[in-house]
């Protein structure tokens, strides 16, 4: 009896050893900002997609780590939590732009494992409903006639995504971005309110954000989208900047990365899971409900894309006389 009892305990112990927590158990998504913004939206998209698609058993926990548009979370994951196999962190095109400008401290784009891009938004040039500007050409003509009369509003300061979109538009029109008038707001909501109040004449924001604001009754109009082709849905009638003679594209990708010491085996589990999830019509619906457009990449293809984007952003920042990461 004693031998049987001992064998039973050994069998149970070995069984428990086999049932150790896998990468998809007790999952967590870190949103590197306060609740309610784009990072939160990105985490909630993964949370819904993984649970509804039955890729995870328990709901993914979403935690918030604000600071430096992703800098605090990036540093925490690389330095303190590098091997957590069940933790993913949201990033955006703004994160990559900040990396390029050295705003994440001593770490660069090679210090994490880039897991997935799950969707994209695009830059947009937005005016008030009653604006005299009906096209980008009208806007450029007005700036050329008197740069002091056209004030750009944006969420974020000089060097931010919104500032870059405005600067690129100005440059494509042959104007000096340093001569344009620019007012920085805390976020897109504030900039949109200023636009409708006539305090600024143009807002270089995001397409999905503009779409959501118009749904909510904002009296604004989109002059151009910074995509390679026209967007689907409510903004389908809005021409691209390229169609209007200005070679400007600004995709704002959203996705996830993991710590640098997550094992290849666990990283593969996550990559395979995201590939399966992103291929489903259910995920496409969830993505659309959050105002994101199709844009999916994983694996080496994503890694190469990220490195290229950060390199492009470095060059852009240098061109505009901004600080650049070494």
PDB file of C-alpha atoms in Angstrom:
ATOM      1  CA  UNK A   1       0.000   0.000   0.000  1.00  0.00           C
ATOM      2  CA  UNK A   2       2.824   2.317   0.951  1.00  0.00           C
ATOM      3  CA  UNK A   3       4.520   1.775  -2.429  1.00  0.00           C
ATOM      4  CA  UNK A   4       1.259   2.421  -4.289  1.00  0.00           C
ATOM      5  CA  UNK A   5       0.685   5.562  -2.222  1.00  0.00           C
ATOM      6  CA  UNK A   6       4.212   6.821  -2.961  1.00  0.00           C
ATOM      7  CA  UNK A   7       3.818   6.117  -6.688  1.00  0.00           C
ATOM      8  CA  UNK A   8       0.490   7.950  -6.713  1.00  0.00           C
ATOM      9  CA  UNK A   9       2.092  11.012  -5.094  1.00  0.00           C
ATOM     10  CA  UNK A  10       4.985  10.897  -7.593  1.00  0.00           C
ATOM     11  CA  UNK A  11       2.554  10.604 -10.502  1.00  0.00           C
ATOM     12  CA  UNK A  12       0.540  13.546  -9.191  1.00  0.00           C
ATOM     13  CA  UNK A  13       3.677  15.624  -8.667  1.00  0.00           C
ATOM     14  CA  UNK A  14       4.957  14.906 -12.179  1.00  0.00           C
ATOM     15  CA  UNK A  15       1.514  15.683 -13.591  1.00  0.00           C
ATOM     16  CA  UNK A  16       1.494  19.018 -11.787  1.00  0.00           C
ATOM     17  CA  UNK A  17       4.930  19.715 -13.192  1.00  0.00           C
ATOM     18  CA  UNK A  18       3.622  19.159 -16.705  1.00  0.00           C
ATOM     19  CA  UNK A  19       0.707  21.518 -16.096  1.00  0.00           C
ATOM     20  CA  UNK A  20       2.853  24.614 -15.495  1.00  0.00           C
ATOM     21  CA  UNK A  21       1.474  27.952 -16.681  1.00  0.00           C
ATOM     22  CA  UNK A  22       1.815  28.411 -20.414  1.00  0.00           C
ATOM     23  CA  UNK A  23       2.173  31.715 -22.300  1.00  0.00           C
ATOM     24  CA  UNK A  24      -1.609  31.963 -22.828  1.00  0.00           C
ATOM     25  CA  UNK A  25      -2.468  31.472 -19.130  1.00  0.00           C
ATOM     26  CA  UNK A  26      -3.215  34.466 -16.863  1.00  0.00           C
ATOM     27  CA  UNK A  27      -2.426  36.865 -19.707  1.00  0.00           C
ATOM     28  CA  UNK A  28      -1.829  40.579 -19.268  1.00  0.00           C
ATOM     29  CA  UNK A  29      -1.773  43.512 -21.670  1.00  0.00           C
ATOM     30  CA  UNK A  30       0.011  46.682 -20.586  1.00  0.00           C
ATOM     31  CA  UNK A  31      -1.458  49.921 -21.985  1.00  0.00           C
ATOM     32  CA  UNK A  32       1.332  52.521 -21.639  1.00  0.00           C
ATOM     33  CA  UNK A  33      -1.098  55.376 -20.848  1.00  0.00           C
ATOM     34  CA  UNK A  34      -4.144  56.236 -18.763  1.00  0.00           C
ATOM     35  CA  UNK A  35      -7.440  54.447 -19.545  1.00  0.00           C
ATOM     36  CA  UNK A  36      -9.455  55.622 -22.537  1.00  0.00           C
ATOM     37  CA  UNK A  37      -6.814  56.329 -25.192  1.00  0.00           C
ATOM     38  CA  UNK A  38      -5.419  54.482 -28.198  1.00  0.00           C
ATOM     39  CA  UNK A  39      -3.250  52.093 -26.152  1.00  0.00           C
ATOM     40  CA  UNK A  40      -6.271  51.113 -24.050  1.00  0.00           C
ATOM     41  CA  UNK A  41      -8.256  50.534 -27.255  1.00  0.00           C
ATOM     42  CA  UNK A  42      -5.446  48.330 -28.601  1.00  0.00           C
ATOM     43  CA  UNK A  43      -5.321  46.181 -25.442  1.00  0.00           C
ATOM     44  CA  UNK A  44      -9.128  45.858 -25.365  1.00  0.00           C
ATOM     45  CA  UNK A  45      -9.062  44.696 -28.998  1.00  0.00           C
ATOM     46  CA  UNK A  46      -6.658  41.870 -28.101  1.00  0.00           C
ATOM     47  CA  UNK A  47      -8.655  41.112 -24.954  1.00  0.00           C
ATOM     48  CA  UNK A  48     -11.920  40.732 -26.934  1.00  0.00           C
ATOM     49  CA  UNK A  49     -10.383  38.950 -29.936  1.00  0.00           C
ATOM     50  CA  UNK A  50      -8.509  36.349 -27.864  1.00  0.00           C
ATOM     51  CA  UNK A  51     -11.397  35.573 -25.497  1.00  0.00           C
ATOM     52  CA  UNK A  52     -14.234  35.577 -28.049  1.00  0.00           C
ATOM     53  CA  UNK A  53     -12.147  33.455 -30.419  1.00  0.00           C
ATOM     54  CA  UNK A  54     -11.496  31.022 -27.516  1.00  0.00           C
ATOM     55  CA  UNK A  55      -7.719  31.400 -27.822  1.00  0.00           C
ATOM     56  CA  UNK A  56      -7.517  32.054 -24.061  1.00  0.00           C
ATOM     57  CA  UNK A  57      -9.626  30.613 -21.227  1.00  0.00           C
ATOM     58  CA  UNK A  58      -9.705  33.604 -18.866  1.00  0.00           C
ATOM     59  CA  UNK A  59     -10.143  37.268 -19.801  1.00  0.00           C
ATOM     60  CA  UNK A  60      -6.874  39.079 -20.404  1.00  0.00           C
ATOM     61  CA  UNK A  61      -6.034  41.570 -17.649  1.00  0.00           C
ATOM     62  CA  UNK A  62      -5.447  45.126 -18.880  1.00  0.00           C
ATOM     63  CA  UNK A  63      -3.101  47.243 -16.740  1.00  0.00           C
ATOM     64  CA  UNK A  64      -2.051  50.860 -17.202  1.00  0.00           C
ATOM     65  CA  UNK A  65       1.478  52.242 -17.099  1.00  0.00           C
ATOM     66  CA  UNK A  66       1.377  55.878 -18.295  1.00  0.00           C
ATOM     67  CA  UNK A  67       4.432  58.006 -19.013  1.00  0.00           C
ATOM     68  CA  UNK A  68       6.246  59.410 -22.035  1.00  0.00           C
ATOM     69  CA  UNK A  69       3.880  57.958 -24.688  1.00  0.00           C
ATOM     70  CA  UNK A  70       5.183  54.470 -23.955  1.00  0.00           C
ATOM     71  CA  UNK A  71       8.633  55.245 -22.501  1.00  0.00           C
ATOM     72  CA  UNK A  72       7.898  54.145 -18.914  1.00  0.00           C
ATOM     73  CA  UNK A  73       6.376  50.813 -20.006  1.00  0.00           C
ATOM     74  CA  UNK A  74       9.190  50.146 -22.513  1.00  0.00           C
ATOM     75  CA  UNK A  75      11.853  50.676 -19.847  1.00  0.00           C
ATOM     76  CA  UNK A  76       9.963  48.581 -17.274  1.00  0.00           C
ATOM     77  CA  UNK A  77       9.538  45.612 -19.616  1.00  0.00           C
ATOM     78  CA  UNK A  78      13.116  45.643 -20.920  1.00  0.00           C
ATOM     79  CA  UNK A  79      14.810  46.218 -17.544  1.00  0.00           C
ATOM     80  CA  UNK A  80      12.499  44.598 -14.963  1.00  0.00           C
ATOM     81  CA  UNK A  81      10.137  42.192 -16.742  1.00  0.00           C
ATOM     82  CA  UNK A  82      12.092  40.932 -19.792  1.00  0.00           C
ATOM     83  CA  UNK A  83      11.092  37.237 -19.632  1.00  0.00           C
ATOM     84  CA  UNK A  84       7.343  37.416 -18.853  1.00  0.00           C
ATOM     85  CA  UNK A  85       5.854  34.987 -21.347  1.00  0.00           C
ATOM     86  CA  UNK A  86       2.218  35.926 -20.694  1.00  0.00           C
ATOM     87  CA  UNK A  87       2.585  39.738 -20.948  1.00  0.00           C
ATOM     88  CA  UNK A  88       2.132  41.814 -24.098  1.00  0.00           C
ATOM     89  CA  UNK A  89       2.503  45.605 -24.369  1.00  0.00           C
ATOM     90  CA  UNK A  90       0.623  47.924 -26.736  1.00  0.00           C
ATOM     91  CA  UNK A  91       2.550  50.260 -29.044  1.00  0.00           C
ATOM     92  CA  UNK A  92       1.652  52.704 -31.810  1.00  0.00           C
ATOM     93  CA  UNK A  93       3.326  54.642 -34.577  1.00  0.00           C
ATOM     94  CA  UNK A  94       3.794  57.401 -31.978  1.00  0.00           C
ATOM     95  CA  UNK A  95       5.883  54.986 -29.873  1.00  0.00           C
ATOM     96  CA  UNK A  96       8.139  54.348 -32.878  1.00  0.00           C
ATOM     97  CA  UNK A  97       8.477  58.070 -33.563  1.00  0.00           C
ATOM     98  CA  UNK A  98       9.533  58.636 -29.949  1.00  0.00           C
ATOM     99  CA  UNK A  99      12.031  55.765 -30.139  1.00  0.00           C
ATOM    100  CA  UNK A 100      13.554  57.434 -33.205  1.00  0.00           C
ATOM    101  CA  UNK A 101      13.945  60.687 -31.280  1.00  0.00           C
ATOM    102  CA  UNK A 102      15.613  59.005 -28.296  1.00  0.00           C
ATOM    103  CA  UNK A 103      12.663  59.683 -25.968  1.00  0.00           C
ATOM    104  CA  UNK A 104      12.738  56.125 -24.554  1.00  0.00           C
ATOM    105  CA  UNK A 105      16.095  56.668 -22.830  1.00  0.00           C
ATOM    106  CA  UNK A 106      18.919  54.205 -23.426  1.00  0.00           C
ATOM    107  CA  UNK A 107      16.804  51.557 -25.181  1.00  0.00           C
ATOM    108  CA  UNK A 108      16.144  51.351 -28.915  1.00  0.00           C
ATOM    109  CA  UNK A 109      13.935  49.420 -31.340  1.00  0.00           C
ATOM    110  CA  UNK A 110      16.107  46.285 -31.080  1.00  0.00           C
ATOM    111  CA  UNK A 111      15.531  45.845 -27.332  1.00  0.00           C
ATOM    112  CA  UNK A 112      12.094  44.139 -27.439  1.00  0.00           C
ATOM    113  CA  UNK A 113      10.403  41.358 -29.445  1.00  0.00           C
ATOM    114  CA  UNK A 114       7.855  42.858 -31.853  1.00  0.00           C
ATOM    115  CA  UNK A 115       4.854  40.528 -31.780  1.00  0.00           C
ATOM    116  CA  UNK A 116       2.131  41.862 -34.064  1.00  0.00           C
ATOM    117  CA  UNK A 117       0.596  44.795 -35.885  1.00  0.00           C
ATOM    118  CA  UNK A 118      -3.184  44.412 -35.571  1.00  0.00           C
ATOM    119  CA  UNK A 119      -4.527  47.424 -37.434  1.00  0.00           C
ATOM    120  CA  UNK A 120      -3.813  50.952 -38.591  1.00  0.00           C
ATOM    121  CA  UNK A 121      -5.214  54.412 -38.570  1.00  0.00           C
ATOM    122  CA  UNK A 122      -4.089  57.151 -40.947  1.00  0.00           C
ATOM    123  CA  UNK A 123      -3.274  60.819 -40.633  1.00  0.00           C
ATOM    124  CA  UNK A 124      -5.913  63.279 -41.796  1.00  0.00           C
ATOM    125  CA  UNK A 125      -6.109  66.998 -42.498  1.00  0.00           C
ATOM    126  CA  UNK A 126      -9.272  68.270 -40.829  1.00  0.00           C
ATOM    127  CA  UNK A 127     -11.046  71.638 -40.954  1.00  0.00           C
ATOM    128  CA  UNK A 128     -14.251  73.061 -39.465  1.00  0.00           C
ATOM    129  CA  UNK A 129     -17.491  72.410 -41.337  1.00  0.00           C
ATOM    130  CA  UNK A 130     -17.792  76.092 -42.276  1.00  0.00           C
ATOM    131  CA  UNK A 131     -14.142  76.444 -43.380  1.00  0.00           C
ATOM    132  CA  UNK A 132     -13.514  78.182 -46.721  1.00  0.00           C
ATOM    133  CA  UNK A 133     -10.953  75.473 -47.537  1.00  0.00           C
ATOM    134  CA  UNK A 134     -12.520  72.791 -49.743  1.00  0.00           C
ATOM    135  CA  UNK A 135      -9.284  71.003 -50.712  1.00  0.00           C
ATOM    136  CA  UNK A 136      -5.601  70.800 -49.795  1.00  0.00           C
ATOM    137  CA  UNK A 137      -4.856  73.162 -52.681  1.00  0.00           C
ATOM    138  CA  UNK A 138      -7.113  75.819 -51.102  1.00  0.00           C
ATOM    139  CA  UNK A 139      -5.292  75.379 -47.793  1.00  0.00           C
ATOM    140  CA  UNK A 140      -1.823  75.620 -49.356  1.00  0.00           C
ATOM    141  CA  UNK A 141      -2.805  78.718 -51.358  1.00  0.00           C
ATOM    142  CA  UNK A 142      -3.970  80.413 -48.143  1.00  0.00           C
ATOM    143  CA  UNK A 143      -0.717  79.564 -46.314  1.00  0.00           C
ATOM    144  CA  UNK A 144       1.345  80.844 -49.255  1.00  0.00           C
ATOM    145  CA  UNK A 145      -0.651  84.076 -49.327  1.00  0.00           C
ATOM    146  CA  UNK A 146      -0.186  84.726 -45.585  1.00  0.00           C
ATOM    147  CA  UNK A 147       1.350  82.063 -43.299  1.00  0.00           C
ATOM    148  CA  UNK A 148       0.298  84.016 -40.180  1.00  0.00           C
ATOM    149  CA  UNK A 149      -3.417  83.638 -40.992  1.00  0.00           C
ATOM    150  CA  UNK A 150      -3.506  79.815 -40.944  1.00  0.00           C
ATOM    151  CA  UNK A 151      -2.992  78.220 -37.534  1.00  0.00           C
ATOM    152  CA  UNK A 152      -2.482  74.442 -37.246  1.00  0.00           C
ATOM    153  CA  UNK A 153      -3.714  72.684 -34.125  1.00  0.00           C
ATOM    154  CA  UNK A 154      -2.416  69.305 -32.997  1.00  0.00           C
ATOM    155  CA  UNK A 155      -2.401  66.885 -30.109  1.00  0.00           C
ATOM    156  CA  UNK A 156       1.175  66.994 -28.785  1.00  0.00           C
ATOM    157  CA  UNK A 157       4.131  69.339 -29.118  1.00  0.00           C
ATOM    158  CA  UNK A 158       6.796  69.906 -31.789  1.00  0.00           C
ATOM    159  CA  UNK A 159       8.092  66.538 -32.996  1.00  0.00           C
ATOM    160  CA  UNK A 160       4.851  64.700 -32.179  1.00  0.00           C
ATOM    161  CA  UNK A 161       2.935  62.716 -34.797  1.00  0.00           C
ATOM    162  CA  UNK A 162       0.382  65.501 -35.341  1.00  0.00           C
ATOM    163  CA  UNK A 163       3.151  68.082 -35.721  1.00  0.00           C
ATOM    164  CA  UNK A 164       4.941  65.789 -38.213  1.00  0.00           C
ATOM    165  CA  UNK A 165       1.771  65.413 -40.305  1.00  0.00           C
ATOM    166  CA  UNK A 166       1.387  69.191 -40.505  1.00  0.00           C
ATOM    167  CA  UNK A 167       5.099  69.701 -41.244  1.00  0.00           C
ATOM    168  CA  UNK A 168       5.099  67.055 -43.992  1.00  0.00           C
ATOM    169  CA  UNK A 169       2.029  68.610 -45.617  1.00  0.00           C
ATOM    170  CA  UNK A 170       3.687  72.034 -45.540  1.00  0.00           C
ATOM    171  CA  UNK A 171       6.942  70.655 -46.947  1.00  0.00           C
ATOM    172  CA  UNK A 172       5.172  68.747 -49.743  1.00  0.00           C
ATOM    173  CA  UNK A 173       3.563  72.036 -50.751  1.00  0.00           C
ATOM    174  CA  UNK A 174       6.971  73.714 -50.922  1.00  0.00           C
ATOM    175  CA  UNK A 175       6.507  75.653 -47.675  1.00  0.00           C
ATOM    176  CA  UNK A 176       8.942  75.983 -44.773  1.00  0.00           C
ATOM    177  CA  UNK A 177       7.428  74.028 -41.830  1.00  0.00           C
ATOM    178  CA  UNK A 178       9.305  76.266 -39.365  1.00  0.00           C
ATOM    179  CA  UNK A 179       7.302  79.264 -40.544  1.00  0.00           C
ATOM    180  CA  UNK A 180       3.905  77.719 -39.916  1.00  0.00           C
ATOM    181  CA  UNK A 181       1.884  78.699 -36.870  1.00  0.00           C
ATOM    182  CA  UNK A 182       1.249  75.797 -34.557  1.00  0.00           C
ATOM    183  CA  UNK A 183      -0.750  75.350 -31.338  1.00  0.00           C
ATOM    184  CA  UNK A 184      -0.205  72.214 -29.234  1.00  0.00           C
ATOM    185  CA  UNK A 185      -3.152  70.653 -27.409  1.00  0.00           C
ATOM    186  CA  UNK A 186      -3.279  67.838 -24.884  1.00  0.00           C
ATOM    187  CA  UNK A 187      -5.130  65.555 -27.288  1.00  0.00           C
ATOM    188  CA  UNK A 188      -7.376  65.241 -30.330  1.00  0.00           C
ATOM    189  CA  UNK A 189     -10.554  66.175 -28.447  1.00  0.00           C
ATOM    190  CA  UNK A 190      -9.173  69.554 -27.383  1.00  0.00           C
ATOM    191  CA  UNK A 191      -7.826  70.265 -30.876  1.00  0.00           C
ATOM    192  CA  UNK A 192     -11.215  69.454 -32.443  1.00  0.00           C
ATOM    193  CA  UNK A 193     -13.005  71.797 -30.011  1.00  0.00           C
ATOM    194  CA  UNK A 194     -10.533  74.604 -30.846  1.00  0.00           C
ATOM    195  CA  UNK A 195     -11.125  73.964 -34.556  1.00  0.00           C
ATOM    196  CA  UNK A 196     -14.910  74.262 -34.212  1.00  0.00           C
ATOM    197  CA  UNK A 197     -14.468  77.404 -32.085  1.00  0.00           C
ATOM    198  CA  UNK A 198     -12.363  79.067 -34.786  1.00  0.00           C
ATOM    199  CA  UNK A 199      -9.245  79.268 -32.586  1.00  0.00           C
ATOM    200  CA  UNK A 200      -7.273  77.211 -35.145  1.00  0.00           C
ATOM    201  CA  UNK A 201      -7.996  76.748 -38.850  1.00  0.00           C
ATOM    202  CA  UNK A 202      -6.611  73.259 -39.452  1.00  0.00           C
ATOM    203  CA  UNK A 203      -6.108  70.142 -37.375  1.00  0.00           C
ATOM    204  CA  UNK A 204      -3.653  67.432 -38.435  1.00  0.00           C
ATOM    205  CA  UNK A 205      -5.244  64.485 -36.648  1.00  0.00           C
ATOM    206  CA  UNK A 206      -6.282  60.893 -37.303  1.00  0.00           C
ATOM    207  CA  UNK A 207      -8.918  59.573 -39.702  1.00  0.00           C
ATOM    208  CA  UNK A 208     -10.682  57.240 -37.258  1.00  0.00           C
ATOM    209  CA  UNK A 209     -10.711  59.908 -34.558  1.00  0.00           C
ATOM    210  CA  UNK A 210     -12.318  62.388 -36.996  1.00  0.00           C
ATOM    211  CA  UNK A 211     -14.879  59.752 -38.008  1.00  0.00           C
ATOM    212  CA  UNK A 212     -15.802  59.103 -34.347  1.00  0.00           C
ATOM    213  CA  UNK A 213     -16.050  62.845 -33.624  1.00  0.00           C
ATOM    214  CA  UNK A 214     -18.317  63.399 -36.643  1.00  0.00           C
ATOM    215  CA  UNK A 215     -20.537  60.519 -35.480  1.00  0.00           C
ATOM    216  CA  UNK A 216     -20.809  62.304 -32.141  1.00  0.00           C
ATOM    217  CA  UNK A 217     -21.937  65.509 -33.877  1.00  0.00           C
ATOM    218  CA  UNK A 218     -18.674  67.461 -34.286  1.00  0.00           C
ATOM    219  CA  UNK A 219     -18.969  70.054 -37.043  1.00  0.00           C
ATOM    220  CA  UNK A 220     -15.756  69.166 -38.849  1.00  0.00           C
ATOM    221  CA  UNK A 221     -14.745  68.069 -42.343  1.00  0.00           C
ATOM    222  CA  UNK A 222     -11.821  65.937 -43.593  1.00  0.00           C
ATOM    223  CA  UNK A 223      -9.887  67.513 -46.487  1.00  0.00           C
ATOM    224  CA  UNK A 224      -7.467  64.624 -47.065  1.00  0.00           C
ATOM    225  CA  UNK A 225      -6.396  61.271 -45.668  1.00  0.00           C
ATOM    226  CA  UNK A 226      -2.721  60.298 -45.542  1.00  0.00           C
ATOM    227  CA  UNK A 227      -3.195  56.752 -46.826  1.00  0.00           C
ATOM    228  CA  UNK A 228      -1.875  55.024 -49.946  1.00  0.00           C
ATOM    229  CA  UNK A 229      -5.469  54.661 -51.202  1.00  0.00           C
ATOM    230  CA  UNK A 230      -8.925  55.875 -50.215  1.00  0.00           C
ATOM    231  CA  UNK A 231     -10.297  54.461 -46.981  1.00  0.00           C
ATOM    232  CA  UNK A 232     -13.394  52.328 -46.726  1.00  0.00           C
ATOM    233  CA  UNK A 233     -16.574  53.320 -44.912  1.00  0.00           C
ATOM    234  CA  UNK A 234     -17.744  56.832 -44.061  1.00  0.00           C
ATOM    235  CA  UNK A 235     -14.546  58.509 -45.329  1.00  0.00           C
ATOM    236  CA  UNK A 236     -14.594  56.740 -48.720  1.00  0.00           C
ATOM    237  CA  UNK A 237     -15.404  60.022 -50.520  1.00  0.00           C
ATOM    238  CA  UNK A 238     -12.378  61.834 -49.040  1.00  0.00           C
ATOM    239  CA  UNK A 239      -9.416  61.993 -51.458  1.00  0.00           C
ATOM    240  CA  UNK A 240      -5.903  61.064 -50.362  1.00  0.00           C
ATOM    241  CA  UNK A 241      -3.186  63.723 -50.064  1.00  0.00           C
ATOM    242  CA  UNK A 242      -1.474  62.031 -53.044  1.00  0.00           C
ATOM    243  CA  UNK A 243      -4.576  62.465 -55.193  1.00  0.00           C
ATOM    244  CA  UNK A 244      -4.355  66.180 -54.417  1.00  0.00           C
ATOM    245  CA  UNK A 245      -0.740  66.422 -55.528  1.00  0.00           C
ATOM    246  CA  UNK A 246       1.032  66.035 -52.201  1.00  0.00           C
ATOM    247  CA  UNK A 247       3.134  62.932 -51.686  1.00  0.00           C
ATOM    248  CA  UNK A 248       2.412  62.425 -47.977  1.00  0.00           C
ATOM    249  CA  UNK A 249       1.475  59.167 -46.267  1.00  0.00           C
ATOM    250  CA  UNK A 250       1.151  58.678 -42.524  1.00  0.00           C
ATOM    251  CA  UNK A 251       0.015  55.243 -41.385  1.00  0.00           C
ATOM    252  CA  UNK A 252      -0.383  54.925 -37.616  1.00  0.00           C
ATOM    253  CA  UNK A 253       0.055  51.262 -36.841  1.00  0.00           C
ATOM    254  CA  UNK A 254      -1.128  49.679 -33.602  1.00  0.00           C
ATOM    255  CA  UNK A 255       0.142  46.433 -32.149  1.00  0.00           C
ATOM    256  CA  UNK A 256       2.057  44.627 -29.407  1.00  0.00           C
ATOM    257  CA  UNK A 257       5.583  43.747 -28.305  1.00  0.00           C
ATOM    258  CA  UNK A 258       6.989  41.388 -25.664  1.00  0.00           C
ATOM    259  CA  UNK A 259      10.057  41.369 -23.402  1.00  0.00           C
ATOM    260  CA  UNK A 260      13.463  40.632 -24.958  1.00  0.00           C
ATOM    261  CA  UNK A 261      14.034  37.399 -22.982  1.00  0.00           C
ATOM    262  CA  UNK A 262      10.739  35.650 -23.786  1.00  0.00           C
ATOM    263  CA  UNK A 263      11.715  32.213 -25.167  1.00  0.00           C
ATOM    264  CA  UNK A 264      11.442  31.440 -28.885  1.00  0.00           C
ATOM    265  CA  UNK A 265       8.929  28.659 -28.113  1.00  0.00           C
ATOM    266  CA  UNK A 266       6.608  30.940 -26.126  1.00  0.00           C
ATOM    267  CA  UNK A 267       6.977  33.771 -28.634  1.00  0.00           C
ATOM    268  CA  UNK A 268       5.985  31.336 -31.410  1.00  0.00           C
ATOM    269  CA  UNK A 269       2.833  30.355 -29.472  1.00  0.00           C
ATOM    270  CA  UNK A 270       1.824  34.027 -29.347  1.00  0.00           C
ATOM    271  CA  UNK A 271       2.721  34.653 -33.011  1.00  0.00           C
ATOM    272  CA  UNK A 272       0.737  31.615 -34.200  1.00  0.00           C
ATOM    273  CA  UNK A 273      -2.215  32.635 -32.005  1.00  0.00           C
ATOM    274  CA  UNK A 274      -2.270  36.191 -33.376  1.00  0.00           C
ATOM    275  CA  UNK A 275      -1.983  34.914 -36.969  1.00  0.00           C
ATOM    276  CA  UNK A 276      -5.001  32.642 -36.445  1.00  0.00           C
ATOM    277  CA  UNK A 277      -7.025  35.322 -34.653  1.00  0.00           C
ATOM    278  CA  UNK A 278      -6.316  38.078 -37.187  1.00  0.00           C
ATOM    279  CA  UNK A 279      -7.430  35.832 -40.071  1.00  0.00           C
ATOM    280  CA  UNK A 280     -10.992  35.524 -38.718  1.00  0.00           C
ATOM    281  CA  UNK A 281     -13.994  37.627 -39.840  1.00  0.00           C
ATOM    282  CA  UNK A 282     -14.883  38.067 -36.148  1.00  0.00           C
ATOM    283  CA  UNK A 283     -11.585  39.873 -35.520  1.00  0.00           C
ATOM    284  CA  UNK A 284     -12.092  42.065 -38.614  1.00  0.00           C
ATOM    285  CA  UNK A 285     -15.458  43.131 -37.130  1.00  0.00           C
ATOM    286  CA  UNK A 286     -13.928  43.923 -33.720  1.00  0.00           C
ATOM    287  CA  UNK A 287     -11.141  45.936 -35.397  1.00  0.00           C
ATOM    288  CA  UNK A 288     -13.651  47.919 -37.477  1.00  0.00           C
ATOM    289  CA  UNK A 289     -15.747  48.700 -34.398  1.00  0.00           C
ATOM    290  CA  UNK A 290     -12.673  50.339 -32.886  1.00  0.00           C
ATOM    291  CA  UNK A 291     -12.106  52.545 -35.927  1.00  0.00           C
ATOM    292  CA  UNK A 292      -9.007  50.719 -37.159  1.00  0.00           C
ATOM    293  CA  UNK A 293      -8.317  49.763 -40.763  1.00  0.00           C
ATOM    294  CA  UNK A 294      -6.824  46.425 -41.918  1.00  0.00           C
ATOM    295  CA  UNK A 295      -3.064  46.186 -41.358  1.00  0.00           C
ATOM    296  CA  UNK A 296      -1.634  42.911 -40.060  1.00  0.00           C
ATOM    297  CA  UNK A 297       1.973  41.778 -39.725  1.00  0.00           C
ATOM    298  CA  UNK A 298       3.872  39.358 -37.458  1.00  0.00           C
ATOM    299  CA  UNK A 299       7.264  37.658 -37.307  1.00  0.00           C
ATOM    300  CA  UNK A 300      10.319  38.708 -39.319  1.00  0.00           C
ATOM    301  CA  UNK A 301       8.124  40.758 -41.696  1.00  0.00           C
ATOM    302  CA  UNK A 302       6.906  42.929 -38.806  1.00  0.00           C
ATOM    303  CA  UNK A 303      10.385  43.204 -37.284  1.00  0.00           C
ATOM    304  CA  UNK A 304      11.794  44.459 -40.604  1.00  0.00           C
ATOM    305  CA  UNK A 305       8.878  46.899 -41.020  1.00  0.00           C
ATOM    306  CA  UNK A 306       9.384  48.356 -37.502  1.00  0.00           C
ATOM    307  CA  UNK A 307      13.133  48.824 -38.019  1.00  0.00           C
ATOM    308  CA  UNK A 308      12.489  50.517 -41.366  1.00  0.00           C
ATOM    309  CA  UNK A 309       9.815  52.838 -39.903  1.00  0.00           C
ATOM    310  CA  UNK A 310      12.051  53.895 -37.005  1.00  0.00           C
ATOM    311  CA  UNK A 311      14.868  54.550 -39.495  1.00  0.00           C
ATOM    312  CA  UNK A 312      12.499  56.671 -41.631  1.00  0.00           C
ATOM    313  CA  UNK A 313      11.360  58.584 -38.539  1.00  0.00           C
ATOM    314  CA  UNK A 314      15.008  59.239 -37.566  1.00  0.00           C
ATOM    315  CA  UNK A 315      15.650  60.731 -40.981  1.00  0.00           C
ATOM    316  CA  UNK A 316      12.465  62.820 -40.817  1.00  0.00           C
ATOM    317  CA  UNK A 317      13.307  64.146 -37.362  1.00  0.00           C
ATOM    318  CA  UNK A 318      16.812  65.088 -38.531  1.00  0.00           C
ATOM    319  CA  UNK A 319      15.379  66.781 -41.649  1.00  0.00           C
ATOM    320  CA  UNK A 320      13.158  68.931 -39.435  1.00  0.00           C
ATOM    321  CA  UNK A 321      16.022  69.800 -37.069  1.00  0.00           C
ATOM    322  CA  UNK A 322      14.733  67.691 -34.161  1.00  0.00           C
ATOM    323  CA  UNK A 323      16.778  65.557 -31.771  1.00  0.00           C
ATOM    324  CA  UNK A 324      17.539  62.065 -33.065  1.00  0.00           C
ATOM    325  CA  UNK A 325      18.477  58.895 -31.168  1.00  0.00           C
ATOM    326  CA  UNK A 326      22.044  57.753 -31.795  1.00  0.00           C
TER     327      UNK A 326
END
